[in-house]
Coordinates of C-alpha atoms and ligand atoms in Angstrom, one line a residue:
X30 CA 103.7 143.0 119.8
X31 CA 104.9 146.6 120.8
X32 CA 108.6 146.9 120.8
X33 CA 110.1 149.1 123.8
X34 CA 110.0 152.6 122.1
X35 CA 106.0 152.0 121.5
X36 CA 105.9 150.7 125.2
X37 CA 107.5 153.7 126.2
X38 CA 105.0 155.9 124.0
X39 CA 102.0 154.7 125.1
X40 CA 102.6 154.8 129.2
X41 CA 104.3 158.2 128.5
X42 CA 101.0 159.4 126.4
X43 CA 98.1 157.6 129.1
X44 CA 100.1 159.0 131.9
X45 CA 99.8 162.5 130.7
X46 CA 96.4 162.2 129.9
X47 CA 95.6 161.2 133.4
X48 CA 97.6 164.0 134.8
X49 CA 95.9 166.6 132.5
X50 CA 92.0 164.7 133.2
X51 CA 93.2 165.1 137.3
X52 CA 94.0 168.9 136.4
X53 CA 90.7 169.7 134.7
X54 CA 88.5 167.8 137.4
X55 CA 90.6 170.1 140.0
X56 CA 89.9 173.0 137.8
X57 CA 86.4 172.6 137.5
X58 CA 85.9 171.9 141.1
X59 CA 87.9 175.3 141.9
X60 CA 85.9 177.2 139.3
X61 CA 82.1 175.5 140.9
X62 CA 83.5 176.4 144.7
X63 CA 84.8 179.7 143.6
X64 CA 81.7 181.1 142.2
X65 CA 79.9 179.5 145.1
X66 CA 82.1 181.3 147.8
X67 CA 82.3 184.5 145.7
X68 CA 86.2 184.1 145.3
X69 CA 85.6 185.7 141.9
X70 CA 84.9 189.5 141.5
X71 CA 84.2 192.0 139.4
X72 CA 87.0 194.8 138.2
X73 CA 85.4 198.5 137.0
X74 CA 87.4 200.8 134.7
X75 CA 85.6 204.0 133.9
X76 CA 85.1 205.7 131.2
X77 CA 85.4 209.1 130.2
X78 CA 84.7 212.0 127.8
X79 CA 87.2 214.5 126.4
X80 CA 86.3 216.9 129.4
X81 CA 88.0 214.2 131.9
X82 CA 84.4 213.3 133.3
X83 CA 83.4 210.0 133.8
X84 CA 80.6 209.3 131.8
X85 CA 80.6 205.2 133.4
X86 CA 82.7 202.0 133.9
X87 CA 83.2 198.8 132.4
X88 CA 82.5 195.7 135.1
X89 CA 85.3 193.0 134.0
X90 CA 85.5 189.7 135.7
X91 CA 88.7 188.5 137.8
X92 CA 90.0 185.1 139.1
X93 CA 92.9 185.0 141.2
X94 CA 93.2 181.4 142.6
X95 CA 96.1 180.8 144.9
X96 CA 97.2 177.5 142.8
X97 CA 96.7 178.3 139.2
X98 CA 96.9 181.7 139.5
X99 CA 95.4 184.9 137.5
X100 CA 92.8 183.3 135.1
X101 CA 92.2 185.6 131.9
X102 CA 88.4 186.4 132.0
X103 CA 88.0 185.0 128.3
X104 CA 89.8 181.7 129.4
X105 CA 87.8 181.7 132.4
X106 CA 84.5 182.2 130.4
X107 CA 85.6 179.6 127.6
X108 CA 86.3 177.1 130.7
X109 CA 83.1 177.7 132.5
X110 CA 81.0 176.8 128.6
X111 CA 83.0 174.4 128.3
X112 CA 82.1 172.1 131.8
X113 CA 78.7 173.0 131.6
X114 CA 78.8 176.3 133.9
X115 CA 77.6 179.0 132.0
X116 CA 74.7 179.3 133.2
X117 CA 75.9 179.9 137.2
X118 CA 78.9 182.0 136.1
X119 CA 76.6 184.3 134.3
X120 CA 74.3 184.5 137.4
X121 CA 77.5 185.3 139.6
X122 CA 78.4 188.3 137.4
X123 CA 75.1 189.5 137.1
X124 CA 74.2 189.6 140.5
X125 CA 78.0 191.2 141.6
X126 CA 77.3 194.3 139.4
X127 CA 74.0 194.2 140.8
X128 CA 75.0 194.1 144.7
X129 CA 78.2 196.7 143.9
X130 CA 75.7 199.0 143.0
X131 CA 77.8 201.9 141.2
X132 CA 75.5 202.6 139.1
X133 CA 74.2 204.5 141.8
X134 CA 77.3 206.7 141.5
X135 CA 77.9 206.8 138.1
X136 CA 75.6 207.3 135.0
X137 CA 76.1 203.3 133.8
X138 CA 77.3 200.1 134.2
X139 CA 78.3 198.0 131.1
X140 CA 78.7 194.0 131.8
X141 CA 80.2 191.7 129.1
X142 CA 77.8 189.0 127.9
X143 CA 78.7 186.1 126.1
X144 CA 76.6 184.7 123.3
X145 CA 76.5 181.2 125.1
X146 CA 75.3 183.1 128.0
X147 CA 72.6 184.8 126.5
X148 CA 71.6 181.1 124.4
X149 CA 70.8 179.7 127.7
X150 CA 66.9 179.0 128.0
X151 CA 66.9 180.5 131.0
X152 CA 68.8 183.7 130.9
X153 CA 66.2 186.3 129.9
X154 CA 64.2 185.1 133.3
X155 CA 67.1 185.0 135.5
X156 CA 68.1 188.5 134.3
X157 CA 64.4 189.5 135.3
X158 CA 64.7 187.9 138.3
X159 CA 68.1 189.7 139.5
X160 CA 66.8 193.1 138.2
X161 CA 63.5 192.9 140.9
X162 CA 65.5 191.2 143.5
X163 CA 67.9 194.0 143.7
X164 CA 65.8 197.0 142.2
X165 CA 67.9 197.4 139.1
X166 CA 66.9 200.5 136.7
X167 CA 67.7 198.6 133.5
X168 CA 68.7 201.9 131.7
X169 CA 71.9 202.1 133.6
X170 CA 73.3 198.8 132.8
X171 CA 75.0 198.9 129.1
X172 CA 75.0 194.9 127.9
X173 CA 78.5 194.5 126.0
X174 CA 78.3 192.1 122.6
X175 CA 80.7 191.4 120.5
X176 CA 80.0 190.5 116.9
X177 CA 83.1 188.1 116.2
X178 CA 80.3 185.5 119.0
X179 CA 78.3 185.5 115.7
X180 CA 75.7 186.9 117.4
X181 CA 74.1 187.5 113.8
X182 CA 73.7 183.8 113.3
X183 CA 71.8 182.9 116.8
X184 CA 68.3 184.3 116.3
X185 CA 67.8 183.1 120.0
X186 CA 70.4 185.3 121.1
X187 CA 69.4 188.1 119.2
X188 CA 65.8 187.8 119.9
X189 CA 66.9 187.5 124.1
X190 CA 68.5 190.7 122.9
X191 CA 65.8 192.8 122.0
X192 CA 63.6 191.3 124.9
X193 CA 66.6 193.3 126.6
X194 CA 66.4 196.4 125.3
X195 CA 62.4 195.9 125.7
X196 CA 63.4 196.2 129.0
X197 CA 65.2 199.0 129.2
X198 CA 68.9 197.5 128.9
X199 CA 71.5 199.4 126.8
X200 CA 72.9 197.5 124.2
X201 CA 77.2 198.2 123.3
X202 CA 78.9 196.3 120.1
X203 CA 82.3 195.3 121.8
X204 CA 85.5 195.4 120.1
X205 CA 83.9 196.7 116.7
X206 CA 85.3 196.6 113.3
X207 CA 87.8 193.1 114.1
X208 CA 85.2 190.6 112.3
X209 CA 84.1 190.2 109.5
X210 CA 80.6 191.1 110.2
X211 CA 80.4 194.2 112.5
X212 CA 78.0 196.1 109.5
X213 CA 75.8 193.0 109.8
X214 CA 75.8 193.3 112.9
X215 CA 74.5 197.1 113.2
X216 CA 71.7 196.4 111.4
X217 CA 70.6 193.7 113.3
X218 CA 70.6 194.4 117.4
X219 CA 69.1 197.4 118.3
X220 CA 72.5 199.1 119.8
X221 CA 73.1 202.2 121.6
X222 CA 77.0 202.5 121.7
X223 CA 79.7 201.1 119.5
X224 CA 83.1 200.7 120.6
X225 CA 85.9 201.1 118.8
X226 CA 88.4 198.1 118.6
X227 CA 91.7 199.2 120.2
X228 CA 94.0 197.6 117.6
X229 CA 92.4 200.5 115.2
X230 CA 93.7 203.7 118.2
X231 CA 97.6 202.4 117.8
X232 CA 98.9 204.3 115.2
X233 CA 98.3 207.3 116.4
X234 CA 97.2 209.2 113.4
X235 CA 94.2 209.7 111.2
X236 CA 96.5 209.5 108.1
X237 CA 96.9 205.7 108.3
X238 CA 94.6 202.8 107.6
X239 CA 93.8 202.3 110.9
X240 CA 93.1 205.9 111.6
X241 CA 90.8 206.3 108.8
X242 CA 89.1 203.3 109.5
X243 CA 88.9 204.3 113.0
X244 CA 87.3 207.7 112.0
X245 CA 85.0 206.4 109.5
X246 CA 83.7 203.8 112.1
X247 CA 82.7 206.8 114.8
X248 CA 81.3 208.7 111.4
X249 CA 79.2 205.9 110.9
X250 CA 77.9 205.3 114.6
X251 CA 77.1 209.1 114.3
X252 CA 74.7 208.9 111.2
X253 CA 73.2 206.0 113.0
X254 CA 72.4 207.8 116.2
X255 CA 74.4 205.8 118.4
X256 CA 77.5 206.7 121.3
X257 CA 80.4 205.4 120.2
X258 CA 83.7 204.8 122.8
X259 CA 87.2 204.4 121.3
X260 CA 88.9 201.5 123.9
X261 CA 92.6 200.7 124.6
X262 CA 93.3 204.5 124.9
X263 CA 97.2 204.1 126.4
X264 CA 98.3 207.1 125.5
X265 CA 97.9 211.3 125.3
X266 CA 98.0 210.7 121.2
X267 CA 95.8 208.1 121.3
X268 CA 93.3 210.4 123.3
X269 CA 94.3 213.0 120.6
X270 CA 93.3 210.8 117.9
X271 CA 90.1 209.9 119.8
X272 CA 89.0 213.3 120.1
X273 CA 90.0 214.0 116.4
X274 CA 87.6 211.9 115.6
X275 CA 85.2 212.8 117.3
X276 CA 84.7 209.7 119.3
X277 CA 82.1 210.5 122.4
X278 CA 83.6 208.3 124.9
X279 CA 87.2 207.0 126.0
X280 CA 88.6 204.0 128.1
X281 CA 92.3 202.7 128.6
X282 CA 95.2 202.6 131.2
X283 CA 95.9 206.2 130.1
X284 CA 92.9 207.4 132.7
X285 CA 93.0 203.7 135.1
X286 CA 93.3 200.1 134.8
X287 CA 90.0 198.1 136.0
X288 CA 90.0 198.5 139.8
X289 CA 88.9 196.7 142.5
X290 CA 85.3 197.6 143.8
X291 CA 87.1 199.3 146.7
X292 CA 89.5 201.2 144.6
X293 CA 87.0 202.3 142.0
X294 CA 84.8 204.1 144.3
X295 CA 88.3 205.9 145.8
X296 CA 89.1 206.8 142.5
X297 CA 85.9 208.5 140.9
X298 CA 85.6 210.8 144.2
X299 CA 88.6 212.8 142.3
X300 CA 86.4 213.2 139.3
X301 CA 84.0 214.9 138.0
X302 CA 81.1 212.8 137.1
X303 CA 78.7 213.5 133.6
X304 CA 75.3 212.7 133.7
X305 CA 74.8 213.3 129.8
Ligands
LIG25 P1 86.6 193.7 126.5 O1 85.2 193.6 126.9 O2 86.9 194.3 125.2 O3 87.3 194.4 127.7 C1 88.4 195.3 127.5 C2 89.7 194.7 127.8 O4 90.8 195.6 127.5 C3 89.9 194.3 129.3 O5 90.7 193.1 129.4 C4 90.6 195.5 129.8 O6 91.3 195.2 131.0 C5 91.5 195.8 128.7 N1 92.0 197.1 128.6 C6 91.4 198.3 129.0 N2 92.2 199.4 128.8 C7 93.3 198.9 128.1 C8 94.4 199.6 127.6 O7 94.6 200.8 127.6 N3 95.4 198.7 127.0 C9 95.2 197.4 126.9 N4 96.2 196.7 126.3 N5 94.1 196.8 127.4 C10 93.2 197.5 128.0 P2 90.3 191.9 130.3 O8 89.7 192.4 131.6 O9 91.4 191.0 130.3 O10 89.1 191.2 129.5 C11 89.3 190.6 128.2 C12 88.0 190.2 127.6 O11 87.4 189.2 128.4 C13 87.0 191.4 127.6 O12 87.2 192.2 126.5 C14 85.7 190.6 127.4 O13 85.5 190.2 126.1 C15 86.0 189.3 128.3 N6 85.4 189.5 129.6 C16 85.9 190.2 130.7 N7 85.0 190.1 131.7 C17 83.9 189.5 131.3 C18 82.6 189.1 131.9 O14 82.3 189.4 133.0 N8 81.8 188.4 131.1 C19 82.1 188.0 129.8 N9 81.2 187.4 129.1 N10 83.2 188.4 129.2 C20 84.1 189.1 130.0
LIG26 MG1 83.7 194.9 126.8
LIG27 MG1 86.3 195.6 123.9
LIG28 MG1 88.6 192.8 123.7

């Protein structure tokens, strides 16, 4: 026999569970009707080299649902895997960038891609499919990977990755130098650009650990050949320190936040644009 307290417990604890099951069904029904009605869209923030030129622009994912809210794009993503959805959120993005187009405009596109994305049996089609439906010049899209995914430990995903680059895609390493395997990494994808983790641009100087971290990652990129981008630039010294050390490419609210298809194209007609 339960005495009142456990009573109490147990209706408490079921009741909650219902509540948070009710939520998550809600959720998942907002997240299958928003990416059917195109309620999500894709943010750009460009990019740009030490001359103020935009060199290209990031394409970052946004969900602003009138109930729950802004959504976080990695919450959104993790929600999405999570219910089964990958598969059709993927699809969605792909085919945004696609239909937006400013690669026409600009030199590149990057798109973030997910290693559960990329594990999908069908993805390497579907991204095929998408790039003859809308006459996409692979070359121009930069895929973004990052190596904390353990991409190194999915040969599926990294063999969809070099079918990628077969193809022409450009291949970025994402938020490099935060795991514990970005050298790993390197040797194993064939990548074009590295970018610079932002929590490695915050000090400000190339005296400190982060700095010289920072400056030996871009040195490295360099003997390797590849375009490296330092991200989270917030600041005139942090540009400083990015052009110190010799980092090709910059992006952060210092130039713009990610902007609204709309605003973007607004925005680059005040720049210069580099084809190099
Ligand atoms: P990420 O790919 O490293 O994207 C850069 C993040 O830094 C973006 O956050 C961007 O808004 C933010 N950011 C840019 N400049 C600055 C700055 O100066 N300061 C600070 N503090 N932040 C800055 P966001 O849009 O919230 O995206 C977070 C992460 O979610 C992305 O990190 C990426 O891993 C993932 N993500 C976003 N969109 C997509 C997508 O379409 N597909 C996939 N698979 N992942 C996505
Ligand atoms: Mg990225
Ligand atoms: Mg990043
Ligand atoms: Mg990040």
């Amino acid at each position: 026999c339960l005495n009142e307290h456990q009573q109490k417990k147990i209706i408490y604890y079921s009741k909650e569970m219902t509540q948070k099951f009710v939520k998550s069904l809600k959720t998942v029904a907002k997240l299958t009707s928003a990416i059917k009605n195109d309620a999500l869209e894709m943010y750009y923030q460009p990019l740009f080299n030490h001359e103020k030129q935009i060199v290209g622009a990031e394409a970052l994912l946004r969900w602003n649902d009138p109930e729950l809210g802004f959504v976080p794009p990695n919450e959104l993503i993790k929600y999405a895997e999570k219910h089964g959805h990958t598969s059709e959120l993927a699809y969605w993005i792909f085919e945004r960038v696609f239909k937006d187009k400013i690669y026409e405009t600009i030199p590149n596109v990057s798109i973030n891609i997910d290693v559960t994305q990329v594990e999908q049996p069908n993805f390497f089609k579907t991204i095929q499919h998408l790039v003859k439906k809308y006459q996409v010049v692979p070359q121009r899209i930069i895929l973004e990977i990052t190596e904390h995914q353990a991409f190194q430990e999915s040969p599926i995903a990294v063999k969809v990755m070099e079918d990628l680059e077969g193809m022409g895609f450009k291949i970025a390493l994402d938020d490099f130098g935060v795991g514990h395997s970005a050298l790993a990494l390197l040797g194993k994808l064939p990548a074009h650009i590295v970018k610079v983790d932002a929590t490695f641009i915050t000090e400000q100087s190339t005296q400190t650990t982060n700095g010289i971290i920072a400056e030996h990652i871009v040195a490295l990129a360099k003997h390797l050949n590849l375009k490296t981008c330092c991200e989270g630039i917030e600041s005139e010294n942090d540009a400083t320190l990015a052009r110190e050390i010799h980092s090709d490419y910059m992006q952060g609210y210092l130039f713009s936040r990610p902007l609204a298809i709309h605003d973007f194209r607004q925005f680059i007609e005040n720049f210069t644009i580099s084809d190099e």
